[in-house]
Amino acid sequence: MEAEHVRNINNSVNMESAKRSQLTTSLTNKPEGHVLVLYTGGTIGMMRNEQGVLVPIANAFVKNLRKYPQLYDREYAEKKFGAMGPLVLPVTATDNRRVVYNVLEYSNLCDSSNMTMDEWIRIANDIKESYEHFDGFVILHGTDTLSYTASALSFMLESLGKIVIVTGSQMPIFDTRSDGLDNFLASLVIAANYNIPEVCVFFNTNLLRGNRTTKASASSFEAFHSPNFPSLATANIKIEVDYRSIFRSCALEKFYVHAWLNQNVGLLRLFPSITTNLVKVFLQPPIEGVVLQTYGSGNVPTNRDDIIEELRAATKRGVIIVNITQCATGCVSDTYEAGKLLKESGVISGFDMTPEAALTKLAYVLSKREWDTETKRQMMETNLRGELTAGRPPTMQDWDLVEAVARSLRLSSAAELQELGSILFPAMLNVAVIRRDIVKLESLKGYGADISQANADGRTALHIACCEGDIKVVRRLLKMGANVHIKDRFNRTPLTDAIEYDRHEIIKVMLQCGAHLHGNALLIGERMCAAATAGNTKRLQSFLLAGADLSQKDVSERTPLHFAALHNRTEAIEFLLDHAADPNCVDMLGQTAAELAEAVQATDAMRLLGSFRQKGTVNGEVAHVDAKS
Ligand code: ASP
């Protein structure tokens, strides 16, 4: 009896440990999400010096991060990348990807009150340089001018397909009680796991659209508000994303950086008894754009013709003047006579833009050489990155399809409705893609479907469309804002699918929209080697169109040409040679493709490669070249 009891305990212990080890394996086997952190300065990274004063200390941030187990899984990181490699977060049970992150520390760690437009341009360019190597970006920044930076970046990063999160903190991350740790960790996890192709601000559990934010408190952990737009996501026990409010670029173009800004801009805030002279001087050249902060819903005094005259004269000279409200929330309108006067004097509406968004948008719009003044004025009134609400915002009523189903299921709360939408829409989108029903796709979007919403396998309508191969459907999805970077549970992007199905036209369109090969180059090499082994020239062409290097080696340092030679695949050999594959590459045994062909007496391959026969040595150094003509 006792023995039985002990056996049962042992069994259950074994079961438990098996379950645990299964869980551990599934956790350690999680796919990785790669994030680049740009550490520009600010309180978040500061440390106390001997006098207890907060200062930024060069090259100390990363060293310190490595000491914190919440921020650095030493065992995993060192095993995989070595002691000086990228940092890795401990795995979380709730998120799909393990976060691997690199930190780029700026040489001049900057209190953000010293930031200028030059720093914004530098940040934008740094993102450009590393764009293809990371899934998302986190910018550590001082809080004082954080909203200006986030707003400016939202305009400069054109056709953005990946997430950029700007964050900071009220207390240094290494202080015992700090908001910095939560802000940094949540930003990393969101950047690695969620496809939100926007410049965002993360603070105190809220992910906000960057160009909607404003610093609202100098002391509260809830330092940033988004007065006229709801949070994009909240990070409580669960991270909940409101996919319907995400702004997606609908232009069929690649991500690029507009790295210029016009500095001749300013903010002018009206106040009772403001003098004519002040307004006049403010509007003088070289000023080219002014954000005018008026009262209430966009009013100026109706008894001040002098001010209106100055404004009219300036707009006639080509100065762009944008009207926004001084109120913390709300929008300007021309309901009152006072508002109409402004419109008549050539002042345009900034709707519900924050001062930070309006100012940085002006600096961006004015720097566009390809736009004339009228286009610039129009652009200021157009919603370019979700920064303003013009017209009626979409309401729950527009969601009537899901509502009808919800009613029949007797669901009523907004949360239940949202959840139902996230289940129904991906399935409906997929059916529309498979049926090539573009009208249905449009109407689903009209009903409130997020075009990039993934199904349970993490696959989006664009993944399915790339497999199905109808270029019209693919184009339409892209025009509706479908994102090209989303990875499914098997780590495949829509581009991976287009390659697997050899959809050449689709591959070209995807590249035009910023898609790129991702992941380990060796693995891409292996897949091309497999294609060469099978003599699958069409697949090699797919990789070539997708931007792959046809001389990419696999783990044994063999190129596709080695495999094509070994298996006597003449068409593949010809294709590879025609497309600049390097016949002089040697594998880990020091052998060229020609030598492999000779070793297996692949006669056609020997003939094609004869002129490139080369003797190599085991360590890869070339011993002599025997070029037969
Ligand atoms: N003055 C600091 C800065 O903006 C404040 C902070 O980081 O919160 O850089």
XYZ file of C-alpha atoms and ligand atoms in Angstrom:
638
model
C 0.000 0.000 0.000
C 2.776 2.325 1.028
C 4.840 1.350 -2.009
C 1.836 2.052 -4.241
C 1.396 5.434 -2.610
C 5.065 6.293 -3.142
C 4.835 5.120 -6.764
C 1.796 7.368 -7.293
C 3.597 10.334 -5.839
C 6.627 9.575 -7.994
C 4.425 9.225 -11.053
C 2.710 12.481 -10.408
C 6.068 14.159 -9.751
C 7.342 12.740 -13.048
C 4.191 13.897 -14.822
C 4.604 17.306 -13.270
C 8.250 17.571 -14.266
C 7.436 16.327 -17.780
C 4.731 18.970 -18.047
C 7.108 21.555 -16.669
C 9.856 20.593 -19.061
C 7.334 20.631 -21.936
C 6.354 24.107 -20.855
C 9.985 25.183 -20.522
C 10.788 23.800 -23.972
C 7.817 25.562 -25.481
C 8.905 28.755 -23.751
C 12.548 28.463 -24.801
C 11.502 27.529 -28.340
C 9.441 30.650 -28.789
C 10.259 32.597 -31.920
C 12.250 35.742 -31.322
C 11.177 39.320 -31.934
C 14.098 41.674 -32.510
C 13.968 45.223 -31.228
C 16.447 48.058 -31.626
C 16.579 50.462 -28.689
C 17.867 53.970 -29.402
C 18.950 55.443 -26.084
C 19.007 59.200 -26.611
C 19.091 60.325 -22.964
C 16.541 61.547 -20.433
C 15.793 60.624 -16.838
C 15.090 56.976 -17.650
C 18.760 56.081 -18.115
C 20.242 58.437 -15.541
C 22.138 57.291 -12.487
C 22.984 58.976 -9.222
C 26.542 60.216 -8.914
C 28.487 60.395 -5.623
C 26.601 63.547 -4.652
C 23.286 61.806 -5.286
C 22.582 63.998 -8.323
C 20.975 62.427 -11.404
C 23.307 62.414 -14.409
C 23.604 60.450 -17.627
C 26.742 58.250 -17.529
C 28.159 57.238 -20.878
C 28.379 53.482 -21.575
C 26.861 52.510 -18.225
C 23.282 51.846 -19.314
C 23.758 48.515 -21.090
C 26.204 47.281 -18.451
C 23.565 47.931 -15.824
C 20.745 46.361 -17.830
C 22.741 43.125 -17.846
C 22.616 43.069 -14.029
C 18.823 42.953 -13.875
C 17.222 39.517 -14.358
C 13.919 41.133 -15.449
C 15.784 42.815 -18.290
C 18.374 40.178 -19.152
C 18.014 36.407 -19.346
C 21.725 35.748 -18.952
C 21.518 31.977 -19.466
C 19.639 32.150 -22.761
C 21.507 35.197 -24.050
C 25.020 33.938 -23.319
C 24.304 30.475 -24.657
C 22.923 31.878 -27.870
C 24.839 35.092 -28.466
C 27.824 35.123 -26.081
C 28.468 37.495 -23.180
C 28.689 40.654 -25.283
C 25.817 39.858 -27.643
C 22.359 41.397 -27.725
C 20.223 41.453 -24.600
C 17.298 39.085 -24.169
C 14.242 39.440 -21.960
C 13.140 36.462 -19.905
C 10.328 34.744 -21.718
C 6.787 35.695 -20.761
C 3.991 33.146 -20.647
C 1.505 35.458 -22.362
C 3.403 36.770 -25.378
C 4.232 34.965 -28.582
C 7.767 36.149 -29.091
C 10.823 36.308 -26.903
C 12.331 39.767 -27.010
C 15.922 40.072 -28.224
C 17.149 43.660 -28.131
C 20.178 45.714 -29.046
C 20.836 49.112 -27.533
C 22.353 51.931 -29.546
C 23.517 54.562 -27.080
C 23.876 58.107 -28.410
C 27.285 59.614 -27.821
C 25.735 62.807 -26.518
C 23.143 61.652 -24.011
C 20.715 64.505 -24.132
C 18.341 66.122 -21.688
C 15.372 66.396 -24.023
C 15.008 70.098 -23.350
C 18.194 70.425 -25.446
C 16.747 68.480 -28.389
C 16.583 70.139 -31.792
C 15.251 69.170 -35.187
C 18.744 67.827 -35.971
C 18.294 65.135 -33.306
C 14.905 64.173 -34.776
C 16.574 63.765 -38.164
C 19.336 61.669 -36.627
C 16.828 59.349 -34.943
C 14.876 58.984 -38.210
C 18.076 58.137 -40.086
C 19.125 55.583 -37.459
C 15.789 53.833 -37.881
C 16.285 53.880 -41.646
C 19.737 52.258 -41.332
C 18.457 49.353 -39.237
C 14.901 49.116 -40.521
C 15.238 45.729 -42.214
C 17.050 44.072 -39.327
C 14.474 44.616 -36.580
C 10.787 44.004 -35.986
C 10.325 47.157 -33.962
C 12.070 50.152 -32.415
C 12.047 51.667 -28.941
C 13.381 55.184 -28.390
C 14.380 56.082 -24.850
C 13.905 59.802 -24.502
C 13.559 62.546 -21.920
C 9.946 63.378 -21.226
C 10.106 67.157 -21.641
C 10.038 67.253 -25.438
C 9.098 63.629 -26.038
C 5.772 64.505 -27.699
C 7.507 66.827 -30.160
C 9.936 64.065 -31.152
C 7.177 61.474 -31.485
C 5.054 63.854 -33.576
C 7.952 64.828 -35.832
C 8.966 61.197 -36.380
C 5.409 60.242 -37.276
C 5.647 62.565 -40.285
C 9.267 61.906 -41.233
C 8.899 58.106 -41.258
C 6.867 57.715 -44.433
C 4.888 54.557 -45.213
C 6.027 53.103 -41.924
C 5.386 49.372 -41.704
C 6.859 48.634 -38.265
C 6.260 49.877 -34.775
C 8.282 52.705 -33.236
C 7.678 53.397 -29.531
C 9.015 56.473 -27.796
C 9.173 56.136 -24.036
C 10.921 57.513 -20.977
C 10.140 57.861 -17.313
C 9.701 60.243 -14.438
C 12.242 58.307 -12.331
C 15.430 56.536 -13.457
C 14.982 52.907 -14.413
C 17.622 51.779 -11.891
C 15.975 53.553 -8.932
C 14.254 51.177 -6.534
C 10.832 52.683 -7.182
C 10.591 53.680 -10.808
C 8.090 53.900 -13.624
C 11.010 53.382 -16.015
C 11.167 49.622 -15.639
C 7.498 49.074 -16.529
C 7.594 51.569 -19.373
C 10.716 50.010 -20.879
C 9.623 46.389 -20.455
C 6.140 46.948 -21.862
C 7.554 48.936 -24.785
C 9.968 46.107 -25.624
C 7.291 43.426 -25.407
C 4.837 45.424 -27.526
C 7.501 46.326 -30.096
C 8.458 42.655 -30.525
C 4.961 41.211 -30.547
C 2.462 43.580 -32.092
C 2.057 44.912 -35.572
C 1.152 48.521 -35.002
C 2.882 50.413 -37.808
C 2.830 53.777 -36.082
C 5.077 56.052 -34.051
C 3.640 55.557 -30.563
C 4.296 56.790 -27.059
C 4.179 54.305 -24.188
C 3.641 55.590 -20.675
C 1.993 54.204 -17.578
C 0.158 51.228 -19.163
C -0.987 53.188 -22.223
C 0.200 52.940 -25.780
C -0.767 56.228 -27.418
C -0.501 57.527 -30.970
C 2.638 59.675 -30.770
C 1.292 62.657 -32.673
C -1.767 62.792 -30.423
C 0.208 63.101 -27.202
C 1.165 65.980 -25.004
C 3.098 66.077 -21.735
C 0.427 66.687 -19.142
C 2.209 66.244 -15.822
C 5.668 67.007 -14.494
C 5.292 64.616 -11.591
C 2.654 61.952 -12.219
C 3.588 58.570 -13.646
C 0.760 59.246 -16.077
C 2.838 61.979 -17.684
C 1.293 61.878 -21.159
C -2.242 62.396 -22.330
C -3.804 61.843 -25.706
C -6.585 64.393 -25.368
C -8.487 63.750 -28.575
C -7.813 60.129 -29.394
C -8.176 56.889 -27.387
C -5.240 54.622 -26.469
C -4.084 52.249 -29.189
C -3.396 49.591 -26.572
C -3.322 49.102 -22.838
C -0.819 46.954 -20.987
C -2.411 45.622 -17.835
C -2.401 41.911 -16.973
C -3.070 41.397 -20.667
C -1.916 43.640 -23.468
C -5.047 44.662 -25.304
C -4.780 46.323 -28.677
C -7.631 48.243 -30.269
C -6.856 47.265 -33.838
C -9.661 49.377 -35.243
C -7.987 52.575 -34.188
C -4.618 51.791 -35.756
C -3.584 54.047 -38.600
C -2.231 52.134 -41.583
C -0.513 53.685 -44.551
C -2.436 52.910 -47.739
C 0.253 54.067 -50.177
C 1.775 51.409 -52.427
C 5.307 52.393 -51.543
C 8.265 51.335 -49.434
C 9.173 52.815 -46.106
C 11.422 55.831 -46.519
C 12.657 58.673 -44.386
C 11.959 62.285 -45.222
C 15.046 63.693 -43.549
C 14.379 67.427 -43.860
C 12.422 69.877 -41.780
C 11.759 73.573 -42.179
C 12.777 75.444 -39.040
C 10.962 78.673 -39.940
C 7.886 77.786 -37.939
C 6.449 79.078 -34.675
C 3.632 78.892 -32.140
C 1.656 82.047 -31.431
C -0.793 81.974 -28.530
C -3.440 84.674 -28.415
C -4.149 86.425 -25.135
C -6.375 89.348 -24.215
C -4.765 92.678 -25.230
C -2.107 91.083 -27.416
C -0.521 93.977 -29.328
C -0.673 94.411 -33.094
C 3.042 94.887 -33.121
C 3.736 91.547 -31.486
C 1.581 89.754 -34.067
C 3.176 91.745 -36.893
C 6.753 91.052 -35.768
C 6.011 87.379 -35.197
C 4.736 86.959 -38.772
C 7.715 88.641 -40.444
C 10.140 86.690 -42.696
C 11.854 84.304 -42.406
C 8.757 82.784 -40.745
C 6.944 80.456 -43.175
C 4.462 78.665 -40.969
C 2.637 79.570 -37.762
C 0.450 77.572 -35.418
C -2.051 80.041 -34.025
C -3.526 78.971 -30.694
C -6.919 80.621 -30.454
C -9.665 80.615 -27.828
C -12.220 77.813 -27.367
C -13.438 76.384 -30.632
C -11.117 78.558 -32.692
C -12.102 82.113 -31.874
C -10.286 85.441 -32.112
C -11.658 88.759 -30.806
C -14.215 90.114 -33.309
C -13.274 93.711 -32.463
C -9.613 93.372 -33.439
C -9.472 94.134 -37.167
C -5.800 95.016 -36.637
C -4.923 91.397 -35.827
C -7.066 89.995 -38.634
C -5.361 92.391 -41.063
C -1.895 91.213 -39.977
C -2.958 87.595 -40.397
C -4.453 88.304 -43.832
C -1.281 90.091 -44.980
C 0.869 87.182 -43.845
C -1.223 84.481 -45.553
C -1.139 86.614 -48.736
C 2.670 86.564 -48.536
C 2.419 82.752 -48.455
C 2.820 82.166 -44.724
C 0.773 79.115 -43.721
C -1.198 79.850 -40.554
C -2.924 76.939 -38.842
C -5.639 77.480 -36.275
C -5.776 75.206 -33.219
C -7.437 75.623 -29.858
C -5.767 76.614 -26.603
C -8.075 74.147 -24.819
C -6.608 70.858 -23.667
C -9.271 68.896 -25.575
C -11.564 69.581 -28.512
C -11.440 70.904 -32.004
C -11.611 74.271 -33.798
C -14.658 74.970 -35.972
C -16.120 77.970 -37.763
C -19.446 77.869 -35.935
C -18.907 81.338 -34.478
C -18.392 84.595 -36.350
C -15.022 84.855 -34.636
C -13.895 81.611 -36.262
C -15.241 82.589 -39.697
C -13.136 85.769 -39.670
C -10.002 83.678 -39.491
C -11.051 81.466 -42.362
C -11.716 84.519 -44.518
C -8.251 85.864 -43.778
C -6.665 82.701 -45.184
C -6.007 80.905 -41.882
C -6.570 77.159 -42.215
C -8.038 74.716 -39.723
C -5.803 72.476 -37.646
C -8.909 70.619 -36.394
C -8.051 68.822 -33.139
C -4.265 68.663 -33.558
C -2.075 69.108 -30.499
C 0.348 72.054 -30.639
C 3.227 69.557 -30.925
C 1.643 67.788 -33.898
C 0.631 71.025 -35.634
C 4.101 72.564 -35.278
C 6.074 69.504 -36.387
C 3.626 68.864 -39.235
C 4.202 72.408 -40.465
C 7.981 71.893 -40.314
C 7.525 68.686 -42.337
C 4.992 69.986 -44.867
C 6.961 73.193 -45.500
C 10.092 71.168 -46.227
C 8.419 69.218 -49.060
C 9.987 70.679 -52.176
C 7.664 68.777 -54.495
C 4.513 70.464 -53.095
C 3.425 73.999 -54.069
C 1.891 76.340 -51.469
C -1.678 75.293 -52.249
C -0.793 71.599 -51.848
C 0.989 72.377 -48.579
C -2.130 74.153 -47.280
C -4.267 71.164 -48.306
C -1.886 68.740 -46.646
C -2.067 70.658 -43.391
C -5.839 70.065 -43.393
C -5.506 66.413 -44.439
C -5.152 63.546 -42.017
C -1.673 62.252 -42.953
C -0.789 60.018 -39.979
C -3.879 59.933 -37.821
C -2.911 63.271 -36.265
C -6.264 64.979 -36.787
C -9.925 64.152 -36.917
C -11.666 65.882 -39.803
C -15.286 64.963 -40.275
C -17.187 62.374 -38.315
C -15.099 59.686 -36.606
C -16.258 56.100 -37.145
C -18.691 54.975 -34.487
C -19.855 51.647 -33.142
C -22.941 51.873 -35.397
C -20.691 51.384 -38.426
C -19.991 47.983 -37.071
C -23.477 46.768 -37.836
C -22.470 43.408 -39.306
C -20.762 42.261 -36.133
C -23.497 43.916 -34.120
C -26.147 41.865 -35.889
C -24.302 38.652 -35.035
C -23.674 39.928 -31.514
C -27.370 40.606 -31.053
C -28.277 37.121 -32.138
C -25.711 35.758 -29.671
C -27.068 38.133 -27.033
C -23.735 39.882 -26.576
C -23.919 43.496 -25.621
C -20.802 45.007 -24.032
C -18.223 46.836 -26.151
C -15.548 44.353 -25.033
C -17.635 41.364 -26.161
C -18.334 43.075 -29.447
C -14.662 43.765 -29.968
C -13.766 40.158 -29.215
C -16.407 38.871 -31.597
C -15.082 41.162 -34.326
C -11.569 39.841 -33.853
C -12.856 36.277 -34.354
C -15.256 36.928 -37.217
C -13.384 39.412 -39.351
C -10.203 37.402 -40.081
C -12.339 34.440 -41.159
C -14.546 36.612 -43.364
C -11.554 38.384 -44.887
C -9.942 35.049 -45.700
C -13.068 33.812 -47.471
C -13.248 37.041 -49.482
C -9.593 36.621 -50.502
C -10.070 33.008 -51.540
C -13.146 33.983 -53.584
C -11.225 36.945 -55.016
C -14.147 39.104 -53.970
C -12.780 42.646 -53.872
C -16.193 44.210 -53.258
C -16.614 42.030 -50.176
C -13.149 43.017 -48.936
C -14.069 46.694 -49.226
C -17.371 46.219 -47.464
C -15.742 44.265 -44.628
C -13.349 47.146 -44.149
C -16.345 49.458 -44.131
C -17.895 47.317 -41.424
C -14.855 47.940 -39.247
C -12.576 44.974 -40.043
C -8.880 45.552 -39.437
C -7.388 44.486 -42.747
C -4.221 43.194 -41.057
C -5.927 41.238 -38.313
C -4.452 37.762 -37.943
C -6.267 34.456 -37.476
C -5.330 31.909 -34.813
C -2.213 30.955 -36.789
C -1.137 34.546 -36.969
C -1.919 34.645 -40.693
C -3.487 37.665 -42.302
C -5.557 38.151 -45.458
C -2.341 39.217 -47.221
C -0.631 35.892 -46.356
C -3.546 34.012 -47.918
C -3.654 36.323 -50.946
C 0.071 35.761 -51.588
C -0.500 32.008 -51.617
C -3.618 32.283 -53.776
C -1.767 34.418 -56.295
C -4.319 36.972 -57.531
C -2.352 40.167 -58.036
C -5.528 42.301 -58.057
C -6.510 41.083 -54.616
C -2.991 41.659 -53.312
C -2.920 45.202 -54.676
C -6.308 45.988 -53.213
C -5.307 44.675 -49.782
C -2.160 46.806 -49.878
C -4.200 49.860 -50.869
C -6.462 49.139 -47.926
C -3.440 49.309 -45.635
C -2.517 45.606 -45.258
C 0.860 45.302 -43.561
C 3.656 43.423 -45.331
C 5.744 42.629 -42.231
C 3.422 40.458 -40.150
C 4.922 37.072 -39.265
C 2.623 34.119 -38.674
C 3.181 31.436 -36.067
C 5.644 29.727 -38.427
C 7.598 32.969 -38.770
C 6.455 33.437 -42.369
C 5.673 36.823 -43.824
C 3.387 37.289 -46.856
C 6.603 37.577 -48.914
C 7.733 34.139 -47.703
C 4.424 32.753 -49.001
C 4.750 34.530 -52.346
C 8.223 32.948 -52.735
C 6.981 29.471 -51.769
C 4.281 29.740 -54.417
C 6.539 31.430 -56.979
C 4.206 34.394 -57.425
C 6.665 36.601 -59.260
C 4.389 39.566 -59.983
C 3.266 39.574 -56.375
C 6.854 39.445 -55.110
C 7.584 42.588 -57.150
C 4.589 44.465 -55.726
C 5.427 43.361 -52.209
C 8.964 44.685 -52.558
C 7.626 47.938 -53.960
C 5.628 48.238 -50.720
C 8.638 47.692 -48.476
C 8.540 43.924 -47.911
C 11.963 42.350 -47.459
C 13.493 38.976 -46.680
C 13.872 38.523 -42.971
C 15.560 36.144 -40.602
C 18.689 34.094 -40.649
C 20.619 34.413 -43.913
C 21.881 30.812 -43.501
C 18.309 29.543 -43.515
C 17.535 31.507 -46.659
C 20.725 30.002 -48.117
C 19.491 26.525 -47.212
C 16.176 27.075 -48.935
C 17.897 28.291 -52.081
C 20.282 25.319 -51.953
C 17.270 22.997 -51.725
C 15.775 24.712 -54.788
C 19.068 24.313 -56.678
C 19.286 20.618 -55.677
C 15.839 20.066 -57.165
C 16.717 22.114 -60.255
C 13.877 24.495 -59.367
C 14.933 27.544 -61.380
C 11.582 29.224 -60.876
C 12.124 29.187 -57.097
C 15.634 30.580 -57.501
C 14.099 33.361 -59.558
C 11.568 34.000 -56.779
C 14.409 34.443 -54.288
C 16.289 36.663 -56.691
C 13.234 38.913 -57.151
C 12.852 39.067 -53.381
C 16.354 40.464 -53.084
C 18.252 37.342 -52.000
C 21.969 36.978 -52.663
C 22.272 33.946 -54.958
C 25.766 33.267 -53.573
C 24.425 32.939 -50.026
C 25.996 29.932 -48.329
C 24.347 27.255 -46.224
C 25.856 25.886 -42.996
C 28.435 23.839 -44.888
C 29.346 27.013 -46.755
C 27.961 25.661 -49.990
C 26.128 27.956 -52.348
C 23.144 27.072 -54.547
C 25.655 26.700 -57.385
C 27.469 23.921 -55.476
C 24.204 21.988 -55.189
C 23.150 22.616 -58.765
C 26.591 21.317 -59.861
C 26.477 18.286 -57.559
C 23.088 17.280 -58.955
C 23.885 18.208 -62.541
C 21.060 20.767 -62.808
C 22.069 22.560 -65.983
C 19.196 25.043 -66.202
C 19.771 26.082 -62.597
C 23.525 26.426 -63.199
C 22.924 28.629 -66.218
C 20.418 30.737 -64.318
C 22.759 31.164 -61.361
C 25.720 32.093 -63.545
C 23.565 34.552 -65.529
C 22.562 36.236 -62.278
C 25.976 36.822 -60.810
C 26.241 33.812 -58.525
C 29.916 33.566 -57.625
C 31.476 30.395 -59.147
C 34.659 30.926 -57.136
C 32.989 30.357 -53.747
C 34.492 27.445 -51.874
C 32.657 25.323 -49.312
C 34.014 24.285 -45.913
C 36.095 21.590 -47.615
C 37.619 24.200 -49.881
C 35.794 22.983 -52.982
C 34.225 25.024 -55.726
C 31.032 24.063 -57.563
C 33.133 22.915 -60.526
C 35.154 20.587 -58.313
C 32.022 19.035 -56.867
C 30.696 18.438 -60.377
C 33.959 16.731 -61.232
C 33.891 14.617 -58.078
C 30.499 13.137 -59.019
C 31.230 13.188 -62.744
C 28.239 15.436 -63.472
C 29.270 15.891 -67.077
C 26.898 18.718 -68.138
C 27.700 20.663 -65.003
C 31.429 20.076 -65.599
C 31.076 21.496 -69.101
C 29.206 24.599 -67.884
C 31.543 25.219 -64.974
C 34.790 24.121 -66.562
C 36.032 27.648 -67.035
C 35.659 28.311 -63.324
C 37.554 25.288 -62.033
C 39.545 26.348 -59.073
C 41.624 24.524 -56.537
C 40.885 25.496 -52.964
C 42.299 24.427 -49.659
C 40.472 23.111 -46.635
C 40.736 26.366 -44.740
C 39.180 28.177 -47.640
C 42.288 29.864 -49.001
C 42.650 29.548 -52.741
C 45.711 27.469 -53.664
C 45.710 28.090 -57.390
C 43.282 28.985 -60.110
C 43.013 26.796 -63.133
C 40.948 28.785 -65.606
C 40.237 26.706 -68.677
C 38.967 28.678 -71.617
N 14.570 66.952 -18.317
C 14.418 65.545 -18.582
C 14.395 65.376 -20.084
O 13.423 65.714 -20.699
C 13.200 65.044 -17.960
C 12.886 63.603 -18.235
O 13.604 62.835 -18.842
O 11.804 63.187 -17.847
O 15.344 64.880 -20.624
